[in-house]
Amino acid sequence: MSDSSIDPNILATLVPIKALNPEQCRELAKQSELSTFAKGDIIFKQGQRVEKIIYLSSGEVGLSMDGEPVRRIKGGSKLSKLPLEQGKRCTHTAVALMDVTCIKVDPDELDSMLSWDKSGGYEVQEIDHGEDENDDDWMAKLLQSKLFSRIPPANIQSIFMRLTTNHFSPGEVVFSQGEEGEHFYIIRQGRCVVTRKTRNNPEGVKLATLTDGDNFGEEALIAGGKRNASVVMETKGVLMSLTKADFLELLNEPLLKLIAFDEARSLTENEGALWIDVRLPAEYKAKHIKGSINIPLPLLRVKMSMLDREHQYLLYCDNGQRSSVAAYLLSREGFDSRTLQGSLEAVPEAELE
């Protein structure tokens, strides 16, 4: 049963509802429900089919998986701005740890309203500070990033549930150049230094300093190769990590858009899309797609500011690994990028030079 007493301004603080305009929020409020649960009540059970998107409005809820506690969420905290559960079936059991109030939203209605929005997605901005000190600045920065604005809400919820907390001391190595990539990292607190050893600088060249809310470690996971740099803690810190499997499923897969060559060629001819070859200059010189430009993957971050966000970018390499990394980096920054399916092998000889 719907409850018209839900304040549309409260709905407008929730992800991804905050992408809607005020009129849509008012309409959604009329079709949403406000439900109360007493301490000890089960809000939903693991494995149960999801009928409504549920947000915690007030109180505190405990989430568990296979009988083991996973997380406590307080009303007003950052995590309460996300659905408690979303997807076809619940992956957790939710229990009211005190008297709580929840907002229930119809997923089909929300999807329809989001599809009306010309942006075709949602944007997370200016999330209000809650009472949970541990889920403060780093989480706000992460949720406000272009990367998370392109991730489905269900994935965002799953990401926060699967993150593991890691404590580091000053000078401790997070990972070393040449190691296999096993995790993706988000800095919750502290400062890291990124260095890379070269033939002329065996001690390592400083590439960057990373701090609260920054993330790193994706390239080796996407390409399936080894770490191309080392990361060392400059201060005491806390890093949140995702396993390689979780990263690929929840973060990389939603951003990776494959495109067949014929469709890509149509985009270049009719919509002005541009080819980018992310291989090294020598590889590009030997053979490349006609009309493409060469931006080697190691230089992409530096040259990204030169790209026009109004264009679509079609990325390719020789086997798809480097172009997949490039597509992730561009998508993370809000560019419309696609990866050529089959890479260079899928291109007819007549289209190469």
Short mmCIF file of C-alpha atoms in Angstrom, two decimals:
data_model
loop_
_atom_site.label_atom_id
_atom_site.label_comp_id
_atom_site.label_asym_id
_atom_site.label_seq_id
_atom_site.Cartn_x
_atom_site.Cartn_y
_atom_site.Cartn_z
CA MET A 1 0.00 0.00 0.00
CA SER A 2 1.45 3.39 -1.01
CA ASP A 3 2.05 6.14 1.53
CA SER A 4 1.86 9.75 0.31
CA SER A 5 3.50 11.00 3.51
CA ILE A 6 7.00 10.26 2.19
CA ASP A 7 8.91 13.50 1.74
CA PRO A 8 10.13 13.83 -1.90
CA ASN A 9 13.12 15.81 -0.60
CA ILE A 10 14.24 12.74 1.34
CA LEU A 11 13.89 10.56 -1.76
CA ALA A 12 16.02 13.08 -3.63
CA THR A 13 19.00 12.24 -1.38
CA LEU A 14 18.95 8.53 -2.28
CA VAL A 15 20.98 6.73 -4.96
CA PRO A 16 20.02 6.52 -7.81
CA ILE A 17 16.76 8.41 -7.15
CA LYS A 18 18.68 11.68 -6.83
CA ALA A 19 19.15 11.64 -10.61
CA LEU A 20 15.43 12.33 -11.03
CA ASN A 21 14.01 15.82 -11.36
CA PRO A 22 11.77 17.24 -8.57
CA GLU A 23 8.55 16.37 -10.39
CA GLN A 24 9.63 12.75 -10.81
CA CYS A 25 10.63 12.57 -7.13
CA ARG A 26 7.19 13.82 -6.09
CA GLU A 27 5.51 11.22 -8.29
CA LEU A 28 7.75 8.43 -7.02
CA ALA A 29 7.02 9.46 -3.41
CA LYS A 30 3.31 8.95 -4.04
CA GLN A 31 3.95 5.42 -5.27
CA SER A 32 6.42 4.43 -2.54
CA GLU A 33 5.76 2.94 0.90
CA LEU A 34 6.94 3.84 4.39
CA SER A 35 7.29 0.70 6.55
CA THR A 36 8.20 0.29 10.21
CA PHE A 37 9.86 -2.69 11.87
CA ALA A 38 10.26 -3.45 15.58
CA LYS A 39 13.57 -4.49 17.11
CA GLY A 40 14.33 -8.07 16.09
CA ASP A 41 12.06 -8.10 13.05
CA ILE A 42 13.43 -9.61 9.85
CA ILE A 43 13.16 -7.08 7.02
CA PHE A 44 14.14 -9.60 4.35
CA LYS A 45 15.89 -12.97 4.19
CA GLN A 46 18.85 -14.18 2.15
CA GLY A 47 17.63 -15.87 -1.04
CA GLN A 48 14.27 -14.11 -0.92
CA ARG A 49 13.03 -12.61 -4.19
CA VAL A 50 13.41 -8.82 -4.25
CA GLU A 51 10.05 -7.15 -4.74
CA LYS A 52 10.93 -3.60 -3.63
CA ILE A 53 14.08 -1.47 -3.37
CA ILE A 54 14.45 -0.82 0.36
CA TYR A 55 16.26 2.16 1.92
CA LEU A 56 16.87 2.61 5.65
CA SER A 57 15.29 5.88 6.80
CA SER A 58 15.89 5.69 10.57
CA GLY A 59 17.17 3.24 13.15
CA GLU A 60 19.84 0.59 12.63
CA VAL A 61 19.88 -2.61 10.58
CA GLY A 62 22.23 -5.58 10.71
CA LEU A 63 23.08 -7.46 7.51
CA SER A 64 24.31 -11.05 7.57
CA MET A 65 25.27 -13.66 5.01
CA ASP A 66 25.06 -17.40 5.68
CA GLY A 67 24.45 -16.61 9.34
CA GLU A 68 27.60 -14.47 9.69
CA PRO A 69 27.33 -10.71 10.45
CA VAL A 70 28.50 -8.55 7.53
CA ARG A 71 27.65 -4.92 8.32
CA ARG A 72 25.56 -2.63 10.50
CA ILE A 73 23.91 0.32 8.77
CA LYS A 74 22.56 3.38 10.55
CA GLY A 75 19.88 5.72 9.28
CA GLY A 76 21.50 8.96 8.11
CA SER A 77 24.85 7.33 7.26
CA LYS A 78 26.37 7.21 3.77
CA LEU A 79 25.35 3.59 3.28
CA SER A 80 21.73 4.39 4.11
CA LYS A 81 21.66 6.45 0.89
CA LEU A 82 22.08 3.16 -0.99
CA PRO A 83 19.52 0.33 -1.25
CA LEU A 84 19.80 -2.24 1.53
CA GLU A 85 19.49 -4.85 -1.18
CA GLN A 86 18.94 -4.81 -4.89
CA GLY A 87 18.88 -7.48 -7.53
CA LYS A 88 16.63 -10.40 -8.35
CA ARG A 89 17.27 -12.13 -5.01
CA CYS A 90 18.56 -10.97 -1.63
CA THR A 91 22.17 -11.83 -0.94
CA HIS A 92 21.82 -10.92 2.76
CA THR A 93 19.40 -11.22 5.65
CA ALA A 94 18.43 -7.87 7.20
CA VAL A 95 17.35 -7.62 10.85
CA ALA A 96 16.15 -4.52 12.72
CA LEU A 97 18.60 -3.88 15.57
CA MET A 98 16.16 -1.32 16.99
CA ASP A 99 12.85 0.11 15.85
CA VAL A 100 13.44 1.17 12.25
CA THR A 101 11.66 2.90 9.40
CA CYS A 102 12.28 1.92 5.78
CA ILE A 103 11.28 3.38 2.45
CA LYS A 104 10.15 0.86 -0.16
CA VAL A 105 10.36 1.87 -3.82
CA ASP A 106 8.99 -0.02 -6.80
CA PRO A 107 11.99 -0.99 -8.98
CA ASP A 108 10.03 -1.03 -12.25
CA GLU A 109 8.68 2.47 -11.63
CA LEU A 110 12.14 3.75 -10.73
CA ASP A 111 13.71 2.18 -13.83
CA SER A 112 11.06 3.79 -16.01
CA MET A 113 11.67 7.20 -14.49
CA LEU A 114 15.42 6.89 -14.84
CA SER A 115 14.97 6.04 -18.51
CA TRP A 116 13.16 9.35 -18.99
CA ASP A 117 16.22 11.21 -17.85
CA LYS A 118 18.27 12.34 -20.86
CA SER A 119 21.52 11.48 -19.14
CA GLY A 120 20.51 7.83 -19.19
CA GLY A 121 21.99 7.33 -15.76
CA TYR A 122 22.50 8.92 -12.38
CA GLU A 123 25.03 11.13 -10.72
CA VAL A 124 26.09 11.02 -7.10
CA GLN A 125 26.86 14.47 -5.70
CA GLU A 126 27.00 16.26 -2.37
CA ILE A 127 25.93 13.37 -0.19
CA ASP A 128 24.99 14.67 3.25
CA HIS A 129 27.23 13.71 6.17
CA GLY A 130 25.76 11.06 8.42
CA GLU A 131 26.66 9.98 11.90
CA ASP A 132 28.97 7.14 10.94
CA GLU A 133 32.48 8.55 11.25
CA ASN A 134 34.09 5.49 9.69
CA ASP A 135 32.10 5.90 6.46
CA ASP A 136 32.88 9.58 5.99
CA ASP A 137 35.20 11.44 3.62
CA TRP A 138 36.61 8.48 1.67
CA MET A 139 33.15 7.13 0.93
CA ALA A 140 31.76 10.54 -0.01
CA LYS A 141 34.64 11.09 -2.44
CA LEU A 142 34.17 7.65 -3.93
CA LEU A 143 30.41 8.04 -4.40
CA GLN A 144 30.90 11.46 -5.99
CA SER A 145 33.43 10.13 -8.52
CA LYS A 146 32.60 9.78 -12.22
CA LEU A 147 33.45 6.09 -11.89
CA PHE A 148 30.66 5.33 -9.42
CA SER A 149 28.17 7.49 -11.31
CA ARG A 150 28.38 4.91 -14.13
CA ILE A 151 27.99 1.80 -11.96
CA PRO A 152 24.54 0.18 -11.46
CA PRO A 153 23.12 0.74 -7.95
CA ALA A 154 23.03 -3.00 -7.23
CA ASN A 155 26.75 -3.19 -7.99
CA ILE A 156 27.52 -0.26 -5.67
CA GLN A 157 25.75 -2.00 -2.81
CA SER A 158 27.60 -5.24 -3.52
CA ILE A 159 30.94 -3.44 -3.71
CA PHE A 160 30.53 -1.97 -0.23
CA MET A 161 29.50 -5.34 1.13
CA ARG A 162 32.51 -7.13 -0.36
CA LEU A 163 35.19 -4.60 0.53
CA THR A 164 37.82 -5.87 2.97
CA THR A 165 39.60 -3.57 5.44
CA ASN A 166 43.44 -3.64 5.44
CA HIS A 167 45.66 -1.73 7.90
CA PHE A 168 49.13 -0.56 6.84
CA SER A 169 52.09 1.03 8.60
CA PRO A 170 54.27 3.87 7.23
CA GLY A 171 56.71 2.47 4.69
CA GLU A 172 54.80 -0.78 4.22
CA VAL A 173 54.51 -2.05 0.64
CA VAL A 174 50.98 -2.49 -0.68
CA PHE A 175 52.26 -4.28 -3.76
CA SER A 176 55.48 -4.36 -5.77
CA GLN A 177 56.21 -3.90 -9.45
CA GLY A 178 56.27 -7.27 -11.20
CA GLU A 179 53.83 -9.00 -8.83
CA GLU A 180 50.64 -10.67 -10.02
CA GLY A 181 47.57 -8.47 -9.55
CA GLU A 182 45.16 -9.88 -6.98
CA HIS A 183 43.28 -6.88 -5.54
CA PHE A 184 41.85 -3.45 -6.34
CA TYR A 185 42.38 -0.83 -3.63
CA ILE A 186 40.54 2.23 -2.33
CA ILE A 187 42.25 4.50 0.19
CA ARG A 188 40.01 4.98 3.19
CA GLN A 189 42.64 6.84 5.20
CA GLY A 190 46.30 7.66 4.65
CA ARG A 191 48.67 8.51 1.82
CA CYS A 192 50.46 6.25 -0.70
CA VAL A 193 53.34 6.87 -3.09
CA VAL A 194 53.41 5.19 -6.52
CA THR A 195 56.83 4.48 -8.03
CA ARG A 196 58.09 2.65 -11.10
CA LYS A 197 61.53 1.17 -11.67
CA THR A 198 63.15 1.73 -15.05
CA ARG A 199 66.45 0.72 -16.59
CA ASN A 200 67.87 4.19 -15.93
CA ASN A 201 66.26 4.52 -12.49
CA PRO A 202 66.45 1.15 -10.71
CA GLU A 203 65.55 2.84 -7.41
CA GLY A 204 62.22 3.92 -8.86
CA VAL A 205 60.68 7.08 -10.28
CA LYS A 206 57.85 8.70 -8.32
CA LEU A 207 54.69 8.69 -10.44
CA ALA A 208 52.01 9.91 -8.07
CA THR A 209 50.84 10.48 -4.51
CA LEU A 210 47.41 9.09 -3.63
CA THR A 211 45.20 9.98 -0.67
CA ASP A 212 41.74 9.45 0.87
CA GLY A 213 39.16 8.27 -1.67
CA ASP A 214 41.67 7.55 -4.45
CA ASN A 215 41.71 4.07 -5.97
CA PHE A 216 44.35 2.04 -7.76
CA GLY A 217 45.45 -1.40 -8.92
CA GLU A 218 42.99 -1.92 -11.77
CA GLU A 219 45.35 -2.28 -14.73
CA ALA A 220 46.90 -5.63 -13.81
CA LEU A 221 43.46 -7.03 -12.98
CA ILE A 222 41.93 -6.05 -16.33
CA ALA A 223 44.90 -6.97 -18.51
CA GLY A 224 45.72 -10.11 -16.54
CA GLY A 225 49.37 -9.09 -16.33
CA LYS A 226 51.80 -8.10 -13.60
CA ARG A 227 51.91 -4.87 -11.58
CA ASN A 228 53.60 -2.12 -13.62
CA ALA A 229 54.45 -0.03 -10.54
CA SER A 230 54.94 -0.29 -6.79
CA VAL A 231 52.74 1.32 -4.14
CA VAL A 232 54.12 2.10 -0.68
CA MET A 233 52.40 3.71 2.29
CA GLU A 234 53.83 7.12 3.08
CA THR A 235 51.75 7.32 6.26
CA LYS A 236 49.82 4.97 8.46
CA GLY A 237 46.71 4.03 6.55
CA VAL A 238 43.61 1.95 5.98
CA LEU A 239 42.92 0.55 2.52
CA MET A 240 39.74 -1.14 1.36
CA SER A 241 40.28 -3.94 -1.14
CA LEU A 242 38.23 -5.92 -3.65
CA THR A 243 39.34 -9.28 -4.99
CA LYS A 244 40.14 -9.54 -8.67
CA ALA A 245 36.95 -11.52 -9.32
CA ASP A 246 34.75 -8.97 -7.52
CA PHE A 247 36.43 -6.05 -9.28
CA LEU A 248 35.96 -7.56 -12.73
CA GLU A 249 32.33 -8.46 -12.03
CA LEU A 250 31.16 -5.33 -10.22
CA LEU A 251 33.33 -2.51 -11.57
CA ASN A 252 34.95 -3.42 -14.86
CA GLU A 253 32.17 -5.38 -16.56
CA PRO A 254 29.55 -2.56 -16.37
CA LEU A 255 32.03 -0.13 -17.94
CA LEU A 256 33.29 -2.42 -20.69
CA LYS A 257 31.32 -1.90 -23.89
CA LEU A 258 32.33 -4.17 -26.77
CA ILE A 259 31.53 -3.16 -30.33
CA ALA A 260 31.77 -5.07 -33.61
CA PHE A 261 33.87 -3.57 -36.38
CA ASP A 262 30.97 -2.90 -38.78
CA GLU A 263 29.05 -1.02 -36.08
CA ALA A 264 32.20 0.89 -35.13
CA ARG A 265 32.83 1.87 -38.73
CA SER A 266 29.27 3.18 -38.96
CA LEU A 267 29.87 5.34 -35.87
CA THR A 268 33.02 6.84 -37.40
CA GLU A 269 31.27 7.58 -40.70
CA ASN A 270 27.96 8.86 -39.36
CA GLU A 271 28.60 10.17 -35.85
CA GLY A 272 32.23 11.25 -35.89
CA ALA A 273 33.54 8.58 -33.52
CA LEU A 274 37.34 8.37 -33.35
CA TRP A 275 39.64 5.36 -33.37
CA ILE A 276 42.41 5.23 -30.76
CA ASP A 277 45.20 2.69 -31.06
CA VAL A 278 46.67 2.18 -27.57
CA ARG A 279 49.69 0.14 -28.68
CA LEU A 280 53.27 1.37 -28.79
CA PRO A 281 54.34 3.65 -31.68
CA ALA A 282 56.35 0.88 -33.37
CA GLU A 283 53.33 -1.43 -33.37
CA TYR A 284 51.13 1.35 -34.68
CA LYS A 285 53.58 2.14 -37.47
CA ALA A 286 53.66 -1.48 -38.59
CA LYS A 287 49.89 -1.76 -38.98
CA HIS A 288 46.89 0.25 -37.83
CA ILE A 289 43.29 1.11 -38.69
CA LYS A 290 42.99 3.88 -41.25
CA GLY A 291 42.22 7.22 -39.66
CA SER A 292 43.15 6.11 -36.15
CA ILE A 293 45.33 8.09 -33.76
CA ASN A 294 48.01 6.54 -31.58
CA ILE A 295 47.93 7.14 -27.83
CA PRO A 296 49.98 4.42 -26.12
CA LEU A 297 48.35 3.13 -22.95
CA PRO A 298 51.16 4.43 -20.66
CA LEU A 299 50.49 7.97 -21.96
CA LEU A 300 46.70 7.85 -21.86
CA ARG A 301 46.33 9.41 -18.41
CA VAL A 302 48.58 12.30 -19.41
CA LYS A 303 46.87 12.94 -22.75
CA MET A 304 43.32 12.39 -21.55
CA SER A 305 42.85 16.13 -20.98
CA MET A 306 43.36 16.68 -24.72
CA LEU A 307 40.37 14.51 -25.66
CA ASP A 308 36.96 16.01 -26.41
CA ARG A 309 34.22 14.61 -24.17
CA GLU A 310 31.67 15.19 -26.94
CA HIS A 311 33.27 12.46 -29.08
CA GLN A 312 32.88 8.71 -28.88
CA TYR A 313 36.17 6.81 -28.72
CA LEU A 314 36.73 3.37 -30.22
CA LEU A 315 39.72 1.61 -28.67
CA TYR A 316 41.78 -1.26 -29.99
CA CYS A 317 45.08 -3.09 -29.59
CA ASP A 318 46.41 -6.46 -30.74
CA ASN A 319 44.62 -8.77 -28.27
CA GLY A 320 42.11 -6.66 -26.34
CA GLN A 321 44.00 -6.43 -23.04
CA ARG A 322 45.43 -2.94 -23.35
CA SER A 323 42.30 -1.57 -25.03
CA SER A 324 40.18 -2.94 -22.17
CA VAL A 325 42.36 -1.12 -19.64
CA ALA A 326 42.15 2.06 -21.73
CA ALA A 327 38.37 1.79 -21.99
CA TYR A 328 38.10 1.44 -18.21
CA LEU A 329 40.30 4.50 -17.63
CA LEU A 330 38.29 6.63 -20.06
CA SER A 331 34.92 5.42 -18.79
CA ARG A 332 36.03 6.11 -15.23
CA GLU A 333 36.53 9.75 -16.21
CA GLY A 334 33.18 10.04 -17.94
CA PHE A 335 34.19 9.49 -21.58
CA ASP A 336 32.01 7.48 -23.98
CA SER A 337 34.43 4.70 -24.94
CA ARG A 338 34.04 1.29 -26.54
CA THR A 339 36.41 -1.60 -27.13
CA LEU A 340 36.70 -3.27 -30.51
CA GLN A 341 35.46 -6.84 -30.28
CA GLY A 342 38.13 -9.21 -31.56
CA SER A 343 40.66 -6.36 -31.60
CA LEU A 344 42.87 -5.88 -34.64
CA GLU A 345 42.24 -9.41 -35.89
CA ALA A 346 38.60 -8.48 -36.54
CA VAL A 347 39.52 -5.68 -38.95
CA PRO A 348 39.46 -6.39 -42.73
CA GLU A 349 42.82 -5.90 -44.44
CA ALA A 350 41.31 -3.22 -46.66
CA GLU A 351 40.71 -1.08 -43.56
CA LEU A 352 44.35 -1.24 -42.42
CA GLU A 353 47.41 0.68 -43.44
#
